[in-house]
Coordinates of C-alpha atoms and ligand atoms in Angstrom, one line a residue:
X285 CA 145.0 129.4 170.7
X286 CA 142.1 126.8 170.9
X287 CA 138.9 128.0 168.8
X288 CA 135.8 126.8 169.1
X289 CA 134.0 125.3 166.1
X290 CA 130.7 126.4 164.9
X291 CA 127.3 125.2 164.7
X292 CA 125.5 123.3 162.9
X293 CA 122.2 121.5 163.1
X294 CA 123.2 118.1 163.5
X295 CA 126.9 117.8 163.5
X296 CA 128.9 118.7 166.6
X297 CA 131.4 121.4 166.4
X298 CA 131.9 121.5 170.2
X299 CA 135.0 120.1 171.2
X300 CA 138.2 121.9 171.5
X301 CA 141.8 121.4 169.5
X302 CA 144.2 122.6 167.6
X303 CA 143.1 122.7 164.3
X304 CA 141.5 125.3 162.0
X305 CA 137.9 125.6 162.8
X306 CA 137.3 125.4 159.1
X307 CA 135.5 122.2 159.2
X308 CA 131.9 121.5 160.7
X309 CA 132.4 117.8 161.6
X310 CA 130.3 115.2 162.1
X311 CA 129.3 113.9 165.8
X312 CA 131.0 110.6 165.7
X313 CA 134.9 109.4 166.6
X314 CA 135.9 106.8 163.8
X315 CA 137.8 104.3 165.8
X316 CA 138.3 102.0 162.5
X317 CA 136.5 101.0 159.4
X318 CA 135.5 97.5 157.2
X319 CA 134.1 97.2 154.1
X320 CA 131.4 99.9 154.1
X321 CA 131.1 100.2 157.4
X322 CA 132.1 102.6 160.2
X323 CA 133.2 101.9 164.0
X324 CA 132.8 104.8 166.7
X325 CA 134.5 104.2 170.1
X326 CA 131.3 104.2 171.7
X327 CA 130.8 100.9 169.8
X328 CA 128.2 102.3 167.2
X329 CA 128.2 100.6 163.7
X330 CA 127.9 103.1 161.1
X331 CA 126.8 102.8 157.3
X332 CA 129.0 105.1 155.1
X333 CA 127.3 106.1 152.0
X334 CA 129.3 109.2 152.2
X335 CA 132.8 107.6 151.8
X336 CA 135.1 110.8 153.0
X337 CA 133.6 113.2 150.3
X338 CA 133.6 110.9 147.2
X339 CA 136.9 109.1 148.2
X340 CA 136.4 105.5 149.2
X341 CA 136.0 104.0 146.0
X342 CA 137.5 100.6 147.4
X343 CA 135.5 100.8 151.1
X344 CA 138.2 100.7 154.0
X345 CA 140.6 97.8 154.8
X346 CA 140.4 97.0 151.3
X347 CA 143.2 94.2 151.0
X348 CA 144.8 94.6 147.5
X349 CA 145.0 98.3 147.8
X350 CA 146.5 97.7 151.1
X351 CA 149.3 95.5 150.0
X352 CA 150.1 97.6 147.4
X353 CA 150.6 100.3 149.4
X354 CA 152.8 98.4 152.5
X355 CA 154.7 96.8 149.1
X356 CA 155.8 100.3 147.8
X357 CA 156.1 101.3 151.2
X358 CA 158.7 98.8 152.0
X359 CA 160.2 98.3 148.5
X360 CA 160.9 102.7 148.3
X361 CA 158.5 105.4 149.8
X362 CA 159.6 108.0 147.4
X363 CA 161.5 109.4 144.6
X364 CA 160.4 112.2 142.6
X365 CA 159.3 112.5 138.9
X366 CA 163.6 113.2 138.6
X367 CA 164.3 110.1 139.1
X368 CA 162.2 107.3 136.4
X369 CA 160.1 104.4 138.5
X370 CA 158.4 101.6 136.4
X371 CA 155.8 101.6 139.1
X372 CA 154.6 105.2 137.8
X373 CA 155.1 104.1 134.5
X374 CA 152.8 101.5 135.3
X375 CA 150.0 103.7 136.7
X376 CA 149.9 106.0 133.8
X377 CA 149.8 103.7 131.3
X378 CA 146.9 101.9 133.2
X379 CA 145.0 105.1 133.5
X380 CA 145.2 105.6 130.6
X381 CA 143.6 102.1 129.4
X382 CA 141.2 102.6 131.7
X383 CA 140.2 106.1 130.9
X384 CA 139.8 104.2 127.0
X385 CA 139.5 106.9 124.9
X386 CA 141.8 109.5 123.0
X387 CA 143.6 110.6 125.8
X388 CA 147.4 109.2 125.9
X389 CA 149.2 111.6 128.4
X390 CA 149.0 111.5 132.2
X391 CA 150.4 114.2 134.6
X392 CA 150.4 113.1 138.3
X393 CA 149.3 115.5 140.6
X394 CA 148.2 116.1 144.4
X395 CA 144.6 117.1 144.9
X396 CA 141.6 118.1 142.6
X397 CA 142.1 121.8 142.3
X398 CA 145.9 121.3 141.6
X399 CA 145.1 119.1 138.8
X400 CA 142.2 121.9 137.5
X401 CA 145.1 124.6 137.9
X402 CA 147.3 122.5 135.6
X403 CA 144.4 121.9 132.8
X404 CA 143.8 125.6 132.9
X405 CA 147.4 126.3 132.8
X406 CA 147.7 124.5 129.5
X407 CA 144.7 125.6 128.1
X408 CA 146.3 129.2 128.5
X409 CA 149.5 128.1 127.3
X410 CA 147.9 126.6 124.0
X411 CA 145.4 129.5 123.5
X412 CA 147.3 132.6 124.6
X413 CA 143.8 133.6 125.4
X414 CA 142.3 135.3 128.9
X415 CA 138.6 133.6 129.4
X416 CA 137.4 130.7 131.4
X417 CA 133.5 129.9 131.0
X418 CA 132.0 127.5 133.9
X419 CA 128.7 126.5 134.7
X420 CA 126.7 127.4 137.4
X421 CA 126.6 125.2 140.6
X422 CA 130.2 124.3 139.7
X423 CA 132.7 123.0 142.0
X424 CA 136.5 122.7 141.0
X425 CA 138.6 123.7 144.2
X426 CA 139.9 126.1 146.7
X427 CA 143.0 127.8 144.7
X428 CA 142.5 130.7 142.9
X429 CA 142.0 129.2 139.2
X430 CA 139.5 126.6 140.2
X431 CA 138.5 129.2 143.1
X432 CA 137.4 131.3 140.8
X433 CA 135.8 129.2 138.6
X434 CA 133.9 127.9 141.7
X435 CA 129.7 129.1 141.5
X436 CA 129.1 131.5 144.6
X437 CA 132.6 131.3 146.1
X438 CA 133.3 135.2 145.4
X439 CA 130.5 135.8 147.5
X440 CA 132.0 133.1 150.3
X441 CA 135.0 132.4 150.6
X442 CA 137.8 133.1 147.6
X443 CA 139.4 135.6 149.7
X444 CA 142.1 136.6 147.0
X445 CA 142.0 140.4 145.7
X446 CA 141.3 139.3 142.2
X447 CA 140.6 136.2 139.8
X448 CA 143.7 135.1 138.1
X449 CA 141.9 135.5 134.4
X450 CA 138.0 136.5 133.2
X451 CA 135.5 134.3 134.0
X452 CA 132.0 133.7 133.3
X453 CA 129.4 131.2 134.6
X454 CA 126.9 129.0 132.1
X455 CA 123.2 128.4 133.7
X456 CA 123.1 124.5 134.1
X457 CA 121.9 122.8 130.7
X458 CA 121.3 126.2 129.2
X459 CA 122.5 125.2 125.4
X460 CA 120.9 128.4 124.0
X461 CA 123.2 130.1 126.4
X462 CA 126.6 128.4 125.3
X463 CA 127.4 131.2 122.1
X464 CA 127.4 134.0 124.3
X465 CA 129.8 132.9 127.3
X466 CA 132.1 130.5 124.7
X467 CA 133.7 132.9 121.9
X468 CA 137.4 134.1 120.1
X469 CA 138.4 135.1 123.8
X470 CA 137.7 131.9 125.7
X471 CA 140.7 129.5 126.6
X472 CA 138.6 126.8 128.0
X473 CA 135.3 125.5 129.4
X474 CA 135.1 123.4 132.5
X475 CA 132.1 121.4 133.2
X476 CA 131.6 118.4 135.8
X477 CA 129.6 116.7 133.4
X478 CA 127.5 115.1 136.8
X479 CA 127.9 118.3 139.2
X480 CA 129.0 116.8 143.0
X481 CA 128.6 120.0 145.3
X482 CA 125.6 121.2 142.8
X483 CA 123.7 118.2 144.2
X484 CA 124.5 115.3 141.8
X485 CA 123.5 116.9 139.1
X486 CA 123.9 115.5 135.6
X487 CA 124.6 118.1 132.7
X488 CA 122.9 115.6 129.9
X489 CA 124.3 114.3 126.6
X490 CA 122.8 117.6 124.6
X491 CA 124.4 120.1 127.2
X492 CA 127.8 118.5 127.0
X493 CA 127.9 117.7 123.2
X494 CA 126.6 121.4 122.5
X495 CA 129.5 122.5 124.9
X496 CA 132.1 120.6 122.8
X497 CA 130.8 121.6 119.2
X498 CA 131.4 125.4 120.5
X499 CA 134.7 124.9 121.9
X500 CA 135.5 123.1 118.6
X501 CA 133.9 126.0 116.8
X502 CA 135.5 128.7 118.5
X503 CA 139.3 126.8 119.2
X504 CA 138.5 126.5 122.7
X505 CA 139.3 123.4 124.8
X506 CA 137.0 121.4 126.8
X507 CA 138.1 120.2 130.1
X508 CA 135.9 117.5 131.9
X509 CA 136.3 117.6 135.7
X510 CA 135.6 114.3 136.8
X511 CA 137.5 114.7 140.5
X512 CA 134.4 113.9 142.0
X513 CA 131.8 112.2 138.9
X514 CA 135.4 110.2 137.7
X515 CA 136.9 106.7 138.3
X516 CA 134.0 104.3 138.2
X517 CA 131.2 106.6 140.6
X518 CA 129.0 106.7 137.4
X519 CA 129.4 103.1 136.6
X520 CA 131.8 104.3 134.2
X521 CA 135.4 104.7 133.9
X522 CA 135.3 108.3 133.7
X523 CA 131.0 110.4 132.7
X524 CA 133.1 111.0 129.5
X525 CA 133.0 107.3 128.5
X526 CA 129.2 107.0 129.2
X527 CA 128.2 110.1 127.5
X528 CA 130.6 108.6 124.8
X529 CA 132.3 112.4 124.4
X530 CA 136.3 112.5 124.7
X531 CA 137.1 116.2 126.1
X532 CA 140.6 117.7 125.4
X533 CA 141.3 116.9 129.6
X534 CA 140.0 115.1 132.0
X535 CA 141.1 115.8 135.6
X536 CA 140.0 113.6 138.4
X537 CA 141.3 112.4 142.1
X538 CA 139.3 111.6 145.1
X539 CA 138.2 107.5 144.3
X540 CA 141.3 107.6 142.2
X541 CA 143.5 107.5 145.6
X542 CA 140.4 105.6 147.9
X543 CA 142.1 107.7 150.5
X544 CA 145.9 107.9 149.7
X545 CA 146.5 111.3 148.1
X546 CA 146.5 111.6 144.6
X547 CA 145.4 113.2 141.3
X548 CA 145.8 112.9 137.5
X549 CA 145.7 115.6 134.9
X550 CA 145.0 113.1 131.4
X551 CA 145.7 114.6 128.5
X552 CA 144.5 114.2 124.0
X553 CA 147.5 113.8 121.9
X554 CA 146.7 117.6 120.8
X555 CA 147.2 118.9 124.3
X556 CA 149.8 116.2 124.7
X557 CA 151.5 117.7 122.2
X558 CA 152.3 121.1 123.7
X559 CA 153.5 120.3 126.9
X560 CA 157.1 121.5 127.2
X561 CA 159.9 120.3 129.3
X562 CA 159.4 122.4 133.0
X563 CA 156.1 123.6 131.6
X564 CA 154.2 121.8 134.6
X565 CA 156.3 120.3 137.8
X566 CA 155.4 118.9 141.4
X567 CA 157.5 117.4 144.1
X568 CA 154.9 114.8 145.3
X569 CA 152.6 114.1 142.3
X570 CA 153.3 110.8 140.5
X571 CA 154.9 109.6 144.2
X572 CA 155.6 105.6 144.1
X573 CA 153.5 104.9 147.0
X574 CA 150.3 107.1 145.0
X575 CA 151.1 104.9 142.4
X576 CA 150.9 101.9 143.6
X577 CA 147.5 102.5 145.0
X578 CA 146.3 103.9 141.6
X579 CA 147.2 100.6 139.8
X580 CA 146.0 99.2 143.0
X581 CA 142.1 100.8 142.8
X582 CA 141.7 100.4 138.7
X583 CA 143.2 96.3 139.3
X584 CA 140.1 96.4 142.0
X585 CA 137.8 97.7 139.8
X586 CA 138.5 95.7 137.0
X587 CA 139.0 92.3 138.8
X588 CA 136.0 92.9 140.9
X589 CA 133.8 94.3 138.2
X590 CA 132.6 97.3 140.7
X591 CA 131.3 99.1 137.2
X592 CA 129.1 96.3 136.9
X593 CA 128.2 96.9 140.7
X594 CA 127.7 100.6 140.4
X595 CA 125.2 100.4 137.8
X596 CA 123.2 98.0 139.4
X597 CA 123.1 98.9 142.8
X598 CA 122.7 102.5 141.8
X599 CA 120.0 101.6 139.9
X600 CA 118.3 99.5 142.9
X601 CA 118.5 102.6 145.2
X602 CA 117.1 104.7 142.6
X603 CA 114.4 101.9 142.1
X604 CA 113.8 101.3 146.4
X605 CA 114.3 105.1 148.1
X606 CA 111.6 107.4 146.9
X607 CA 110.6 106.9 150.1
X608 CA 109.1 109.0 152.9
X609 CA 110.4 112.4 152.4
X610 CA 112.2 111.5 148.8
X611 CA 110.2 112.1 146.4
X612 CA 112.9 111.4 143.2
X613 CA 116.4 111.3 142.3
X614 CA 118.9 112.5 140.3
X615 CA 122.7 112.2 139.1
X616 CA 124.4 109.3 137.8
X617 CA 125.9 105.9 139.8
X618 CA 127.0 106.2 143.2
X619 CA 127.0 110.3 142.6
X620 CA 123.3 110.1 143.4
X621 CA 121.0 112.9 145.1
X622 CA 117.8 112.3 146.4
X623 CA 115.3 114.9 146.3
X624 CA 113.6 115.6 149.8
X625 CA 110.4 117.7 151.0
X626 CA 111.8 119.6 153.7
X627 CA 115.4 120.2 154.6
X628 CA 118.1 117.8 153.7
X629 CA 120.3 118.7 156.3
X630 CA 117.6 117.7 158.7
X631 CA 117.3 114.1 157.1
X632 CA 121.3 113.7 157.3
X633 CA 120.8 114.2 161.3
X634 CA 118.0 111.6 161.2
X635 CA 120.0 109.1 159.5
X636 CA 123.2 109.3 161.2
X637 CA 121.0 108.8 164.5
X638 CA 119.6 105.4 162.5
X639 CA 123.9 104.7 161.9
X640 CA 123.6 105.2 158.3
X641 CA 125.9 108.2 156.9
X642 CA 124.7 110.5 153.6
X643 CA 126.2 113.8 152.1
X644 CA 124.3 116.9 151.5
X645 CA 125.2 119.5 148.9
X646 CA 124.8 123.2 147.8
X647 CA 121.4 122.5 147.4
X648 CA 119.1 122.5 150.3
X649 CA 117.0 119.6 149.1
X650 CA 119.2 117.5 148.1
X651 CA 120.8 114.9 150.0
X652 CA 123.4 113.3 148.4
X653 CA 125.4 109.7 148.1
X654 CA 128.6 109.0 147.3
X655 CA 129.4 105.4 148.8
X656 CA 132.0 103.1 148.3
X657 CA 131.8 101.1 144.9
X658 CA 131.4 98.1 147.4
X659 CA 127.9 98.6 148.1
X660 CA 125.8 96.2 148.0
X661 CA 121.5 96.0 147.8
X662 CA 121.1 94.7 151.6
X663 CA 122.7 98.0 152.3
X664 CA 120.4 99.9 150.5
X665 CA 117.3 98.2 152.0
X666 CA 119.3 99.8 155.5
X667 CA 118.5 102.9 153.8
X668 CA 115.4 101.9 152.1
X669 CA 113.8 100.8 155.8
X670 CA 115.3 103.7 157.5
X671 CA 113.6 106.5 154.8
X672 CA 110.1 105.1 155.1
X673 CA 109.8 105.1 158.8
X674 CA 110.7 109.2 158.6
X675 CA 108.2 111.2 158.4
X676 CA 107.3 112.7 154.7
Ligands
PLP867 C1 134.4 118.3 141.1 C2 135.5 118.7 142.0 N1 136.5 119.4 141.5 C3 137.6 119.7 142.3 C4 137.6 119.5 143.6 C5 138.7 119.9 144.5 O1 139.4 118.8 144.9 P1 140.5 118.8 146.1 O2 139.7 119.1 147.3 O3 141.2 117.5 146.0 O4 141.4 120.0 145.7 C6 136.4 118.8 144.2 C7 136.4 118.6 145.7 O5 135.4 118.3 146.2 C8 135.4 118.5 143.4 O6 134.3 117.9 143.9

């Protein structure tokens, strides 16, 4: 059966195949992709500052993370976590130098809601308790722990008959409100500390320090999920590292990957600590070739100081784009949302027709960027020049 897509202003759902009609795509045919840029087959030159939802950390054709991964491919394509490989040996223990604060224990995982699923699974374990507190706006994934735990997706699209344990949603940067929802019953609160589908949104040192004196309070843990805000987008390692707060986990995929599937569940010593043999498991997680492409991206960032490049070019479009209809900005690094007068969604449509690709968000006024730590300022100006011809 061929279904027909949906519709959406300014993306094209119109063609027919044989995938889900889940998706509301985008009206352009990727033929290949360099640096930052994107090539349609009708020879149109494209400007991603959207990089695949958060994922192109390195841009595209990127050539250490490309070796790396032909290496592993050649040398052995896989062997599960059964079998020991120094190469995911190697990936942990760089993580976990990266990551540079008092987390010591990495589980390898697939995607961003698998890792939230294991976090909450040992918060659980460790607690024996039934609560879950999130904040409002969140995002953590489509299975039914981060499902649930997902603002607004009861009304939209969970789909299972019940959530897997009580949950309850903290308004955004609502300290007065943390007592109430973080108690004796809670296992664990998960916070992006900068929101990515809540419209770059960053929670603030107060929020996220109050957060972590009530979970210390109360002997629940506190679970950062940096799938989206982690791996350099903020111009830090992980928003942990610049709000200078260690959590009890950290979970985080997308740029860690830029494009080859992977995910990390890092771990304190204290969670560390109680994880048991066949307590967590996966048959693709921790995968040489995922590996390889994790050491891969963290060598790049290092080598190529792209923190360094984050914070200033982030900076520059903060400092260059309130521009036509923007009238401000928020978020952190490359996880930046510019605030718009009229419909975001309309601006995205204008800007793709000027070959320039952005994000939008659960926010309507928000249009969001997430571009490859590769960026540099005569891009911006591209966006810069193509804002302040719109109209306001
Ligand atoms: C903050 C956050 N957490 C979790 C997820 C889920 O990740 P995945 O789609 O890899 O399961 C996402 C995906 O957008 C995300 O932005």
């Amino acid at each position: 059966m061929v279904l027909r897509r949906p519709r959406r202003a300014g993306l094209d759902m119109s063609h027919q195949d044989h995938l889900a009609p889940v998706f509301a795509q985008y009206p352009i045919d990727v033929q290949h992709a360099e640096g930052v840029w994107l090539h349609t087959r009708n020879g149109r030159r494209i400007l991603d500052l959207y990089g695949g939802h958060a994922v192109a950390s390195l841009g595209y054709g990127h050539p250490g993370w490309t070796r790396a991964l032909t290496q592993q491919a050649q040398s052995c394509n896989f062997q599960s976590n059964a079998v020991p490989m120094d190469v995911r040996v190697r990936a942990a223990e760089r993580l976990v130098r990266f990551a540079g604060m008092d987390m010591d224990t990495v589980f390898f995982v697939n995607s961003g809601a698998e890792a939230n699923e294991n976090a909450l699974k040992m918060a659980f374990t460790m607690t024996k308790r039934p609560h879950v507190a999130a904040i409002e706006g969140s995002f953590h994934g489509r299975t039914p722990g981060a499902g649930a735990l997902t603002w607004g997706a009861a009304q939209k699209w969970f789909g299972y008959p019940r959530a897997p344990f009580d949950v309850s949603f903290i308004p955004r940067k609502d300290s007065s409100a943390i007592a109430a929802h973080v108690t004796e019953n809670t296992a664990a609160v998960i916070v992006e500390p900068v929101q990515g589908v809540g419209g770059a949104f960053d929670m603030g040192a107060e929020f996220l320090l109050a957060l972590q004196r009530r979970c210390k309070d109360v002997g629940a843990l506190l679970i950062f999920d940096e799938v989206q805000c982690g791996m350099g987008r903020t111009g830090y390692p992980f928003a942990a590292n610049m709000y200078g707060i260690s959590p009890d986990m950290i979970t985080t995929a997308k740029a860690l990957g830029n494009g080859f599937p992977c995910a990390a569940l890092l771990m304190s010593p204290k969670v560390a600590a109680a994880v048991k043999l066949d307590a967590l498991g996966t048959t693709f997680g921790g995968g040489p070739m995922a590996c390889a492409v994790i050491e891969a991206v963290i060598e790049a960032i290092e080598s190529e100081h792209l923190l360094e490049r984050v914070q200033r070019v982030s900076a520059y479009i903060r400092k260059t784009c309130v521009v036509g209809p923007i009238t401000g900005h928020q978020g952190a690094g490359f996880l930046t949302g510019l605030i718009t007068t009229r419909p975001a969604k309309a601006i995205q449509a204008e800007l793709l027709e000027q070959n320039i690709l952005t994000g939008t968000s659960g926010y309507s006024n928000v249009l969001r960027l997430l571009p490859p730590f590769v960026l540099e300022e005569q891009h911006v100006d591209l966006l810069r020049d193509a804002l302040a011809a719109m109209r306001a």
